[in-house]
mmCIF file of C-alpha atoms in Angstrom:
data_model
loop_
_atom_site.group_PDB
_atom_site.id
_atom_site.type_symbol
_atom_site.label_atom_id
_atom_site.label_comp_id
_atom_site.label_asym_id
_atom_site.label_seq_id
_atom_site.Cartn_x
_atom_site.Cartn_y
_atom_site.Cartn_z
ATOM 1 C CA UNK A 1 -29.247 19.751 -77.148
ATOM 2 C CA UNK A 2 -27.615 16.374 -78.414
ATOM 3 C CA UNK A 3 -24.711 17.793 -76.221
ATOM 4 C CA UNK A 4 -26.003 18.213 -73.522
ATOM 5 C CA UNK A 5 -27.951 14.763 -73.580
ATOM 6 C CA UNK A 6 -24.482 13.540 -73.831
ATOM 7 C CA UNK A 7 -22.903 15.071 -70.715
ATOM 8 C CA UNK A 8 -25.681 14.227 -68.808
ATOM 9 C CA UNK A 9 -25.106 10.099 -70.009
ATOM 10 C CA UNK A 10 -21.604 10.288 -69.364
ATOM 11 C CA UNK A 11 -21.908 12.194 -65.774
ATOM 12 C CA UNK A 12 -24.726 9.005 -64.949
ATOM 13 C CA UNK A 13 -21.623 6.656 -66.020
ATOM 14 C CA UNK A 14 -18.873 8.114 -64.009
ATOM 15 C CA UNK A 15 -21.781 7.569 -61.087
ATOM 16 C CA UNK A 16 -22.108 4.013 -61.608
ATOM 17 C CA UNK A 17 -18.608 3.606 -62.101
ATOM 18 C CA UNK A 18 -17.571 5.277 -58.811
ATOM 19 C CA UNK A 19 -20.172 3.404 -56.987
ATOM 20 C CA UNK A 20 -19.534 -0.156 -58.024
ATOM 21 C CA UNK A 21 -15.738 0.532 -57.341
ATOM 22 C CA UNK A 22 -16.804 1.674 -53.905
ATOM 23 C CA UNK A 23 -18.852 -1.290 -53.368
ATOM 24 C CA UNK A 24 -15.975 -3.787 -54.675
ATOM 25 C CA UNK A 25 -13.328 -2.086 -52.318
ATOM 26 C CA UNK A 26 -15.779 -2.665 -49.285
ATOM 27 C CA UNK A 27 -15.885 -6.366 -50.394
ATOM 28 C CA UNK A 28 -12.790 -6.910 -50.752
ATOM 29 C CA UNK A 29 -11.573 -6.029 -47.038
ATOM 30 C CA UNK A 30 -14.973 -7.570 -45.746
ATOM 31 C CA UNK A 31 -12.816 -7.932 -42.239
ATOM 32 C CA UNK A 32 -11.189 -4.448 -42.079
ATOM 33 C CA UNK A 33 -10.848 -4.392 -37.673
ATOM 34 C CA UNK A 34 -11.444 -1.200 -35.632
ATOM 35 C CA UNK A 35 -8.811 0.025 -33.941
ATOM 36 C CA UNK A 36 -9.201 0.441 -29.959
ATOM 37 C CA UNK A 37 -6.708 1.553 -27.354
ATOM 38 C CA UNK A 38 -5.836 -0.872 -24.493
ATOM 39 C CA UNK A 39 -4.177 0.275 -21.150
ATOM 40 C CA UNK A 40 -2.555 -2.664 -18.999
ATOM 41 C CA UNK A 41 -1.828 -1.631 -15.597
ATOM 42 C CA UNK A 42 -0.584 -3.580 -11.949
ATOM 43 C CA UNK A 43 2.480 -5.261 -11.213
ATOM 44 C CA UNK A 44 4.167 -8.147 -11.107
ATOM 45 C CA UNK A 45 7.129 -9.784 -9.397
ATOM 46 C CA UNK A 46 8.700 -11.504 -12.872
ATOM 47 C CA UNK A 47 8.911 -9.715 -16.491
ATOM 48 C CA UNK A 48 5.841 -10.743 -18.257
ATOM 49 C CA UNK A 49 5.341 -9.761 -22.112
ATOM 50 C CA UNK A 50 2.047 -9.613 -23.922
ATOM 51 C CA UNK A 51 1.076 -11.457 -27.092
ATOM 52 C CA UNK A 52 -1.619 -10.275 -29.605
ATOM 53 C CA UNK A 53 -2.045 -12.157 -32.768
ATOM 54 C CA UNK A 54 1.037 -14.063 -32.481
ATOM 55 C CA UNK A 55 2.985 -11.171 -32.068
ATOM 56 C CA UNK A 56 4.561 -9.169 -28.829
ATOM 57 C CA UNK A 57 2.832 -6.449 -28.456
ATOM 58 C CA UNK A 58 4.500 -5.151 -24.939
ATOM 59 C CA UNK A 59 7.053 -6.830 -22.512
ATOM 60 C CA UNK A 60 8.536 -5.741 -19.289
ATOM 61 C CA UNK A 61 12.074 -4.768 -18.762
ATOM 62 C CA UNK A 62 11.953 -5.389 -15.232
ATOM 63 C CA UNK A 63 9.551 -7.049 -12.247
ATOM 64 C CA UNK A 64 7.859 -4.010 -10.864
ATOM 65 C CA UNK A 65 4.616 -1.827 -11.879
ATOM 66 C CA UNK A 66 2.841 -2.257 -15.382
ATOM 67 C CA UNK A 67 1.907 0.687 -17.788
ATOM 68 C CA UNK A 68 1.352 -0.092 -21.318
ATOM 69 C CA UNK A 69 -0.549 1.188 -24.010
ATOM 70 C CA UNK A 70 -1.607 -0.386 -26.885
ATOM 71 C CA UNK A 71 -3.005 0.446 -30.291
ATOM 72 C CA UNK A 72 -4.621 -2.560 -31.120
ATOM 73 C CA UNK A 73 -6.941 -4.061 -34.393
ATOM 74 C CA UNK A 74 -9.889 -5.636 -33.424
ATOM 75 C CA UNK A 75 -12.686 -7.715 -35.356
ATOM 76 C CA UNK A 76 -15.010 -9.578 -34.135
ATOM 77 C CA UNK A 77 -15.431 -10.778 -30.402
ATOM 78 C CA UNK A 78 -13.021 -13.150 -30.206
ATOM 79 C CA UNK A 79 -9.706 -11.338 -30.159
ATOM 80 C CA UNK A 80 -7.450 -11.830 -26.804
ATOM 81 C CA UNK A 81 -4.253 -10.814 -25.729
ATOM 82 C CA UNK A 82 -2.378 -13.751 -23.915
ATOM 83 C CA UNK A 83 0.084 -12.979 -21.196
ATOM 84 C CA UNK A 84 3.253 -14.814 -20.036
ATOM 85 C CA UNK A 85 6.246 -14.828 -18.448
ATOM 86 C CA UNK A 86 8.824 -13.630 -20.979
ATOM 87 C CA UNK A 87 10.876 -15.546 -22.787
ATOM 88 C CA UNK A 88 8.659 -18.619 -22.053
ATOM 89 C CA UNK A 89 5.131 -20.169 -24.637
ATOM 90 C CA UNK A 90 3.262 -20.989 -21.233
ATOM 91 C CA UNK A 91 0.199 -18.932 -21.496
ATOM 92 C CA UNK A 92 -0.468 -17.539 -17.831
ATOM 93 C CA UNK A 93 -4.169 -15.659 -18.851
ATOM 94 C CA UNK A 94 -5.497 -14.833 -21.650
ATOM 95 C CA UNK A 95 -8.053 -11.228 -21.687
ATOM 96 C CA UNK A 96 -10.400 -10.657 -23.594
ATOM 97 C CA UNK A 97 -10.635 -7.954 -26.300
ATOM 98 C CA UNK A 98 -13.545 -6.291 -27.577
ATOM 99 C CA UNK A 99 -14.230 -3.956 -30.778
ATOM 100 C CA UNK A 100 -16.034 -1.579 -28.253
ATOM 101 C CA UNK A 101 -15.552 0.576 -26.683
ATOM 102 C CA UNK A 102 -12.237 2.243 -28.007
ATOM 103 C CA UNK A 103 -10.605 2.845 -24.619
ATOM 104 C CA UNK A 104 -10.743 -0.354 -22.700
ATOM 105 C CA UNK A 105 -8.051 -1.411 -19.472
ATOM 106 C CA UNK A 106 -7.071 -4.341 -18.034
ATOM 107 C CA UNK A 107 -5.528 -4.907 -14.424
ATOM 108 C CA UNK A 108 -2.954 -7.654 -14.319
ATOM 109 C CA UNK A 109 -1.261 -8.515 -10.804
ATOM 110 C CA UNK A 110 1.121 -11.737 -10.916
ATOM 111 C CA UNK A 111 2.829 -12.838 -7.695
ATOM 112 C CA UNK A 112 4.695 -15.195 -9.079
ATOM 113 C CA UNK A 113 2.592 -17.880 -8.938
ATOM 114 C CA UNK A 114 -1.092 -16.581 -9.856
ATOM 115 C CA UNK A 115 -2.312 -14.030 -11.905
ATOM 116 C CA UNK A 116 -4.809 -11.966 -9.806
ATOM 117 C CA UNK A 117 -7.382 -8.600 -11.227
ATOM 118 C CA UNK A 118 -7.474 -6.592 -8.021
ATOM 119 C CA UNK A 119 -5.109 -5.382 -5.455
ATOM 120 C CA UNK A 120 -6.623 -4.026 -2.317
ATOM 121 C CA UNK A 121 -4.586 -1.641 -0.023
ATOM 122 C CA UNK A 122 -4.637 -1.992 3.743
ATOM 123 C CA UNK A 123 -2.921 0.225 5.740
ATOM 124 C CA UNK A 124 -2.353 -1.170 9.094
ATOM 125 C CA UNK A 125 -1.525 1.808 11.923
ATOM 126 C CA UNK A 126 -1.459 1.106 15.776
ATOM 127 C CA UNK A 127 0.750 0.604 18.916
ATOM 128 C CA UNK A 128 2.225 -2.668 20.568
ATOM 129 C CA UNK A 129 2.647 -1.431 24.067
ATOM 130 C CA UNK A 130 5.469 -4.094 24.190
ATOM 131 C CA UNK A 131 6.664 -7.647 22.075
ATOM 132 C CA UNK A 132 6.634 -7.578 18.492
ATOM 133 C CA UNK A 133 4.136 -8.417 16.141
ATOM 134 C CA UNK A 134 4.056 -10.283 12.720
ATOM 135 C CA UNK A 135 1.535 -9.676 10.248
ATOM 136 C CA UNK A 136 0.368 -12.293 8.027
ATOM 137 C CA UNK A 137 -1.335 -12.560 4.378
ATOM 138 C CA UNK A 138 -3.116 -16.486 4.055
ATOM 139 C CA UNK A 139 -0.356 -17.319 6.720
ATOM 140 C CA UNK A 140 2.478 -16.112 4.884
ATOM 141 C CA UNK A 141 4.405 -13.116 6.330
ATOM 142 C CA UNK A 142 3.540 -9.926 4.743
ATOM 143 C CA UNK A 143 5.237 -7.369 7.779
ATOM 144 C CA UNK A 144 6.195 -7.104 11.443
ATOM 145 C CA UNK A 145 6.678 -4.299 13.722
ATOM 146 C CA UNK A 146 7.261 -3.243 17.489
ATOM 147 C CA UNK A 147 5.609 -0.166 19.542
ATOM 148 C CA UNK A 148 4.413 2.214 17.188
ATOM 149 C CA UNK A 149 3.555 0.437 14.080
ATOM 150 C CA UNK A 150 2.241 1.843 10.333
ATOM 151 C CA UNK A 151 2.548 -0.509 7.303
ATOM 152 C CA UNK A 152 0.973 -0.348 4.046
ATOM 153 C CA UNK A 153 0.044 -3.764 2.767
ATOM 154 C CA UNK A 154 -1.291 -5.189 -0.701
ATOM 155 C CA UNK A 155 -3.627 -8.003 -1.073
ATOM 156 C CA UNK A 156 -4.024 -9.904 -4.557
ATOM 157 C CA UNK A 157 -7.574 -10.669 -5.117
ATOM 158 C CA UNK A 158 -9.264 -12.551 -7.555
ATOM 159 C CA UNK A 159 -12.407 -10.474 -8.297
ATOM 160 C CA UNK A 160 -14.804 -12.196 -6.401
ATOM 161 C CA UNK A 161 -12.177 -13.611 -4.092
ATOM 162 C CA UNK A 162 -11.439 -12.932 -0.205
ATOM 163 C CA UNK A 163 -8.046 -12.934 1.501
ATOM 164 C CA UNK A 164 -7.592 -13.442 5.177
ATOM 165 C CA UNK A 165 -4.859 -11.429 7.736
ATOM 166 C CA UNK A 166 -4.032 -12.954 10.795
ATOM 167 C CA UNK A 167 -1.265 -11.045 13.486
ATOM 168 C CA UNK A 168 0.433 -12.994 15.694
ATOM 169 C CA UNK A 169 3.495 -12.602 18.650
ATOM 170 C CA UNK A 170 6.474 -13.016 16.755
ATOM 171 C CA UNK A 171 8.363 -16.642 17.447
ATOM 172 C CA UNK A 172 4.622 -17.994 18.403
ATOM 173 C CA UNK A 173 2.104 -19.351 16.292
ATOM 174 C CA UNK A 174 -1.174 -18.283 18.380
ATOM 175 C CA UNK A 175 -3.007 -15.778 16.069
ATOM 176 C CA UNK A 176 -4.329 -13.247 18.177
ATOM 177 C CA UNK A 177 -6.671 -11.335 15.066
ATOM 178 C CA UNK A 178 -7.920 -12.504 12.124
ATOM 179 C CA UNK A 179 -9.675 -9.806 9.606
ATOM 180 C CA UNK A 180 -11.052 -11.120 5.988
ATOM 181 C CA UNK A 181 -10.458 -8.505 3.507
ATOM 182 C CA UNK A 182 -12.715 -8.232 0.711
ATOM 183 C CA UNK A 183 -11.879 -7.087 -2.565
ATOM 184 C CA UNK A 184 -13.335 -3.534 -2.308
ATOM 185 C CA UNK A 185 -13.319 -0.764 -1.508
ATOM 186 C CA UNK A 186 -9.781 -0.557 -2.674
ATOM 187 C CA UNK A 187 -8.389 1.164 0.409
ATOM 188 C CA UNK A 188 -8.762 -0.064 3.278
ATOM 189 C CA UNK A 189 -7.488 0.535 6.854
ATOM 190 C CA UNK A 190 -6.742 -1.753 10.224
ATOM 191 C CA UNK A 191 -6.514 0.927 13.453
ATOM 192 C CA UNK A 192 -5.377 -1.435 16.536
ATOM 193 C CA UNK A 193 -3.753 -1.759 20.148
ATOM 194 C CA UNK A 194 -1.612 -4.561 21.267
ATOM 195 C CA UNK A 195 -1.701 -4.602 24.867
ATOM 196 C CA UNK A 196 0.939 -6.916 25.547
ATOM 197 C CA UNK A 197 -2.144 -9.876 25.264
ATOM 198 C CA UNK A 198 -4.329 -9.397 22.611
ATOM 199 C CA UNK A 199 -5.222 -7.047 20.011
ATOM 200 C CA UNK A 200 -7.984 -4.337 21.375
ATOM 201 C CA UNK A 201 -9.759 -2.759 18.741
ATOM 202 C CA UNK A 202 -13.151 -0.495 18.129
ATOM 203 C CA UNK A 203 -11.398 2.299 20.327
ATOM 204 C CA UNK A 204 -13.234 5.507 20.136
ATOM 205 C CA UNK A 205 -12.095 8.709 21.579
ATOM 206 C CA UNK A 206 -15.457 10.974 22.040
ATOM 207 C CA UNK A 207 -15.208 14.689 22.904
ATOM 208 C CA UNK A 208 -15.766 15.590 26.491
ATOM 209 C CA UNK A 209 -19.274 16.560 27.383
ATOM 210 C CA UNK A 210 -17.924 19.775 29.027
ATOM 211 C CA UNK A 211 -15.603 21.285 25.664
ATOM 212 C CA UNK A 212 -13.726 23.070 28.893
ATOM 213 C CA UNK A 213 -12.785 19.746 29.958
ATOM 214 C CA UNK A 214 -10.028 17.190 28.307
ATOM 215 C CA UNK A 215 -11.275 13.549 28.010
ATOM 216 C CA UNK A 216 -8.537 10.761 28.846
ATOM 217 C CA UNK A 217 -8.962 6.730 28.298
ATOM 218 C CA UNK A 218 -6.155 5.345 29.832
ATOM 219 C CA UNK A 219 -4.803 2.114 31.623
ATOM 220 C CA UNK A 220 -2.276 1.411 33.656
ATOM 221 C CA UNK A 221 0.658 -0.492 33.254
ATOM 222 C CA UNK A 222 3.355 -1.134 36.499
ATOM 223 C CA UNK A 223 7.010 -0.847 35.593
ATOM 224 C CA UNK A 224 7.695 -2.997 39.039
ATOM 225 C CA UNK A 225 6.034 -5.979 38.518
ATOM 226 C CA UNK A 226 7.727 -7.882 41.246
ATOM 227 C CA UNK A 227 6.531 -5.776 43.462
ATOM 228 C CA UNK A 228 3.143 -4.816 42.838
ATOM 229 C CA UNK A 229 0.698 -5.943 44.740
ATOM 230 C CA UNK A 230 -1.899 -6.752 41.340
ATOM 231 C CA UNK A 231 -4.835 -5.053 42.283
ATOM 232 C CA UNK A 232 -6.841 -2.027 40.836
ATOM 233 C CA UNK A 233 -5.373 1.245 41.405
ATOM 234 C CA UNK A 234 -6.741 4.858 41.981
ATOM 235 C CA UNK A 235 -4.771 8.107 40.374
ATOM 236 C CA UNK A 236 -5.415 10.562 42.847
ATOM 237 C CA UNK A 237 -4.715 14.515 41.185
ATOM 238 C CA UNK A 238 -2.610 17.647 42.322
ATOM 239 C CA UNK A 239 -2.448 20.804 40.971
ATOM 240 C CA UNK A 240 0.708 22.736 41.398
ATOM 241 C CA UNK A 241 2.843 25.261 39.317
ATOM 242 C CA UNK A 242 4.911 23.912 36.686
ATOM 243 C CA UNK A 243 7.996 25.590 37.974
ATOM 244 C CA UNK A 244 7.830 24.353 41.007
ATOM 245 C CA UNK A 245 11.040 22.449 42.705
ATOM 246 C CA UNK A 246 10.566 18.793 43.079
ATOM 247 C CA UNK A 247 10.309 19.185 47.285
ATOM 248 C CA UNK A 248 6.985 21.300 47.291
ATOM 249 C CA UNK A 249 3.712 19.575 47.408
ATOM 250 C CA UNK A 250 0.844 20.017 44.976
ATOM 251 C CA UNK A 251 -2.576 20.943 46.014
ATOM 252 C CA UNK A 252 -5.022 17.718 45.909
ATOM 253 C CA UNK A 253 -8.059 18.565 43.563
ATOM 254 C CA UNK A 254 -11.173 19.364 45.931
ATOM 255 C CA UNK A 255 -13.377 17.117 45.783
ATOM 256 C CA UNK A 256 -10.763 14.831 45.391
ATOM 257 C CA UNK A 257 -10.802 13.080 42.162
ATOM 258 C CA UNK A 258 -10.200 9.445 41.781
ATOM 259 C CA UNK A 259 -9.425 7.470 38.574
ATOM 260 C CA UNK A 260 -9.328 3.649 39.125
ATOM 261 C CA UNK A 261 -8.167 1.614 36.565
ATOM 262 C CA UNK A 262 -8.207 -2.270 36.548
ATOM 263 C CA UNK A 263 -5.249 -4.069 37.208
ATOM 264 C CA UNK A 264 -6.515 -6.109 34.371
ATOM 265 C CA UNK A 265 -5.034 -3.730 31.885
ATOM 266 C CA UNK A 266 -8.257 -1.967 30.413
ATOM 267 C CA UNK A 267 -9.175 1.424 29.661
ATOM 268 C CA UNK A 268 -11.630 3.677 31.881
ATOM 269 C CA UNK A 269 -11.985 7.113 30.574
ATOM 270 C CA UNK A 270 -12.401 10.215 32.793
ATOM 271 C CA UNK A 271 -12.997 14.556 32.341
ATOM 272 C CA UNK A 272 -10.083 16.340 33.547
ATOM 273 C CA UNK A 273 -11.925 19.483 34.566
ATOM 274 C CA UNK A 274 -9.416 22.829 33.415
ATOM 275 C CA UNK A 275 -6.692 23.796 35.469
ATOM 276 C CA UNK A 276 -6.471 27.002 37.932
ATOM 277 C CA UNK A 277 -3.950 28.542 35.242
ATOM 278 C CA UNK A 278 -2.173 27.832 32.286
ATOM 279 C CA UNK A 279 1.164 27.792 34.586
ATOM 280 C CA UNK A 280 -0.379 24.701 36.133
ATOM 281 C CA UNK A 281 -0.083 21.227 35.712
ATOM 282 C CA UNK A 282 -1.624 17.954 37.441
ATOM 283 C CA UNK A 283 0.164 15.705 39.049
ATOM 284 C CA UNK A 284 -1.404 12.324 40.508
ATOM 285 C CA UNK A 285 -0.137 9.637 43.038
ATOM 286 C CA UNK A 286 -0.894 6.438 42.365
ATOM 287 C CA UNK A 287 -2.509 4.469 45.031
ATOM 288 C CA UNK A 288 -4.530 0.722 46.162
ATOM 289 C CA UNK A 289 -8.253 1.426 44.673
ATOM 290 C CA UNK A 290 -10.137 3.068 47.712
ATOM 291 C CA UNK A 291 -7.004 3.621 50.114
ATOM 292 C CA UNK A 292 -4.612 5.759 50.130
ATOM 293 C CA UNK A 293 -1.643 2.945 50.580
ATOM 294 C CA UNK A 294 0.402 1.902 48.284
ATOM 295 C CA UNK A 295 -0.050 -0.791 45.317
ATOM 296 C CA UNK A 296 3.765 -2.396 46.338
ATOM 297 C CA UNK A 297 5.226 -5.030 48.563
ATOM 298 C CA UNK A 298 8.410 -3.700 49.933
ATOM 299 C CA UNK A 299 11.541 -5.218 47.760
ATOM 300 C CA UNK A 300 14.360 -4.365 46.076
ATOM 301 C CA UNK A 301 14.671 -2.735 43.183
ATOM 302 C CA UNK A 302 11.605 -0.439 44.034
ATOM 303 C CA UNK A 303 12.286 -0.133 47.685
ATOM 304 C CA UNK A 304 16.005 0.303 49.203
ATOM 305 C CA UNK A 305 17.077 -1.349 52.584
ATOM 306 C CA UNK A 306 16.259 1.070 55.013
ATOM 307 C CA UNK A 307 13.789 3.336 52.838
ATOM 308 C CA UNK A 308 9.913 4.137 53.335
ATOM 309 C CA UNK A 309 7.246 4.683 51.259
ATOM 310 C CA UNK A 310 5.630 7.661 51.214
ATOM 311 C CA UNK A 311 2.618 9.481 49.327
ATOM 312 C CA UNK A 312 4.094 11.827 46.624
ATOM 313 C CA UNK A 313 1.523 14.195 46.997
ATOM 314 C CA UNK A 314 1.808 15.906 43.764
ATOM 315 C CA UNK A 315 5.239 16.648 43.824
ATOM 316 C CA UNK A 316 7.237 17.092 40.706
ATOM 317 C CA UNK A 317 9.951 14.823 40.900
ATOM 318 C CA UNK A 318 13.716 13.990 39.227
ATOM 319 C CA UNK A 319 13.015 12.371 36.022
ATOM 320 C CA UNK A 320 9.437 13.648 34.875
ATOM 321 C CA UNK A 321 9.688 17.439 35.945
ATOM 322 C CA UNK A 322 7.032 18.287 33.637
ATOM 323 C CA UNK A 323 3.250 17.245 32.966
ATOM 324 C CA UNK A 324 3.031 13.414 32.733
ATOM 325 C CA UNK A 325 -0.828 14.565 31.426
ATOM 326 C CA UNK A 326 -0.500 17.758 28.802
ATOM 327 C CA UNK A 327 -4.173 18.926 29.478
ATOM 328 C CA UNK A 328 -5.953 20.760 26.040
ATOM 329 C CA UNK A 329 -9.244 21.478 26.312
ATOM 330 C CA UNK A 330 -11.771 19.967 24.074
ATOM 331 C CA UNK A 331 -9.341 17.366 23.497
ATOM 332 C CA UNK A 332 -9.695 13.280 23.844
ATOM 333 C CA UNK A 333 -6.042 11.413 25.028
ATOM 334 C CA UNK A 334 -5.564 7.897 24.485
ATOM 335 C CA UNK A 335 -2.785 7.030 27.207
ATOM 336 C CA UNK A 336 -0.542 4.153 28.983
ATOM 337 C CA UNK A 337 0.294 5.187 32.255
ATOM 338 C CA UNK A 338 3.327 4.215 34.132
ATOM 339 C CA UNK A 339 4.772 4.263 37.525
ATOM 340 C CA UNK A 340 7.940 5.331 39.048
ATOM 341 C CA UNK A 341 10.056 6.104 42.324
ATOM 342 C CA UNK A 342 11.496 9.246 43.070
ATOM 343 C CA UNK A 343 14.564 8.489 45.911
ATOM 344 C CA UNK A 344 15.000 11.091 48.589
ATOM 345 C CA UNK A 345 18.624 9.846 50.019
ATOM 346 C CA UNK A 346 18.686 12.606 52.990
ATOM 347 C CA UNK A 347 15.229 11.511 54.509
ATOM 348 C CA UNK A 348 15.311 7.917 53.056
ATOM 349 C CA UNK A 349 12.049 8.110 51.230
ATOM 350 C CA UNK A 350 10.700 6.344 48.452
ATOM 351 C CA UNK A 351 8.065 8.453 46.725
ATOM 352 C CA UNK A 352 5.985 6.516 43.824
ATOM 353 C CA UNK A 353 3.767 8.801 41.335
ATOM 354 C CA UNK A 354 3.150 8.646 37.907
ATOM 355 C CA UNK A 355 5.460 8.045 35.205
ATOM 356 C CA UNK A 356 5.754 8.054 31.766
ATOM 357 C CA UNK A 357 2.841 8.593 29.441
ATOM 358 C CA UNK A 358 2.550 7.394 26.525
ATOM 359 C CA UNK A 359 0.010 9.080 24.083
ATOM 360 C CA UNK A 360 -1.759 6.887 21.730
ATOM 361 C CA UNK A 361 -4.252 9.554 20.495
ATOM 362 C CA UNK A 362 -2.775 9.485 16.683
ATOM 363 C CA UNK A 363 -3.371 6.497 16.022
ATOM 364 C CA UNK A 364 -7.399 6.682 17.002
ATOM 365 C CA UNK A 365 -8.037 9.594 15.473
#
């Protein structure tokens, strides 16, 4: 019994023993950190390195994008990483670093003057129907373009910060838009139409009632400037087969159908009811609104010495022997319409009828 009084005395010693060592090693490391994982993301136009604790934890090789991840000790909730330009002791920011949680990011964007938090991506897509256009961030330029046009630019923002873009003609200071972009949502998007004068925007291209018709918006735009007349204009529509020769007439849509458009440049919209056949096509002439005379003061280049002016009446003609209007039904067609003249040397004749087409539909849809 005396023995086992004395196992159970020295088992209740080895307890105490193992418990006040257990309670001296806690005391002794009475600021043992937790570890956490930091992720530093973004981009920056300079090599920046990061300091934690007096030490380097990270640095960049080269300007570019940031992606670094750090095992880090933390105690307390005072603990910051400072960031600066490497190779320099001029502290640009300083983050804070928390205990908790153990994943934690931070989004670092330096331009080379300011350290931002967000980036915001705009992608701007349209059409300048002519000129060139400059696109600028706060008034510095960010991007220019001509005709069709589809950049991808990135705003800096502070995180409750707002930056502004302006667009202006190229080699003029006007601004002819101005859009504030806020710091979210992150992607963004600027859809737009330069019409030679200022920016249209808010274009929508709704179905046609009839889903057996095609819906076009369209304007129209002279290539004979000299010449025309400025007033509104009517397209008047043919039918005719696609192969036919350039010399046979179309057949005028009964009742005849009229588009005007403005000689002020904006878009009307209009149902193209379907073709007879899918070997047809629609032609239109392009007359003064409500007459069927021309929009054109004789003159050269459009008129030679010695040539008339006739209607076109549908016909196909040299340069544009195909479908100025490629009819789908169902469809919606954002268009620029242009003129042209078709010479007939034998009889003399001038015919005028529509040009070129240029679809815009991709971009406003």
């Amino acid at each position: 019994m005396k023995a086992n009084l004395l196992k159970l005395y020295m088992a209740g010693v080895m307890l105490i023993a193992l418990y006040t060592a257990c309670n001296k090693k806690e005391l002794a490391s009475p600021d043992h950190g937790r570890v956490v994982k930091l992720t530093i993301a973004g981009s920056s136009t300079e090599q920046l390195e990061f300091v934690y604790k007096n030490e380097v934890i990270a640095a960049m090789t080269n300007p570019g994008q940031i992606s670094i991840n750090a095992m880090l000790s933390v105690s307390g909730q005072d603990a910051e990483v400072e960031i600066r330009k490497k190779g320099t002791t001029d502290i640009l920011q300083r983050k804070k670093i928390t205990d908790a949680p153990f994943a934690q990011h931070v989004n670092i964007y330096y331009d080379g003057s300011k350290l931002y938090e967000n980036a915001v991506s705009l992608l701007i897509k349209g059409y300048a129907i002519s000129g060139e256009l400059e696109f600028l961030i706060d008034g510095k330029l960010a991007a220019e373009g001509s005709a069709k046009i589809e950049n991808r630019l990135t705003f800096l923002m502070d995180k409750d910060g707002t930056r502004a873009l302006t667009i202006r003609k190229k080699g003029e200071t006007a601004v002819l838009f101005t859009k504030t972009i806020q710091v979210s949502p992150e992607n963004q998007s600027l859809v737009f139409l330069f019409d030679g004068t200022s920016i249209v925007g808010n274009i929508q291209l709704d179905p046609p009632a009839n889903p057996q018709n095609m819906m076009i918006r369209a304007r129209f735009q002279t290539i004979f400037p000299l010449q025309f007349k400025n007033v509104d204009v009517d397209l008047v529509f043919y039918t005719r087969l696609a192969s036919a020769a350039n010399t046979v007439t179309g057949t005028k849509v009964s009742p005849e159908l009229r588009f005007k458009l403005p000689k002020d440049g904006s878009f009307q919209t209009l149902e193209l009811p379907p073709l007879p056949g899918s070997n047809y096509i629609y032609n239109f002439d392009i007359v003064e609104s409500g007459t069927n005379s021309d929009p054109y003061n004789p003159g050269s280049p459009l008129v030679l010495n010695g040539y008339t002016i006739r209607p076109n009446e549908g016909r196909a003609t040299s340069q544009y022997v195909t479908d100025p209007i490629k009819f789908e039904a169902g469809k919606s067609k954002l268009l620029v319409i242009t003129d042209q003249r078709t010479l007939a040397p034998a009889s003399k004749t001038v015919y005028i009828s529509g040009g070129k087409t240029t679809d815009l539909s991709e971009y406003f849809q």
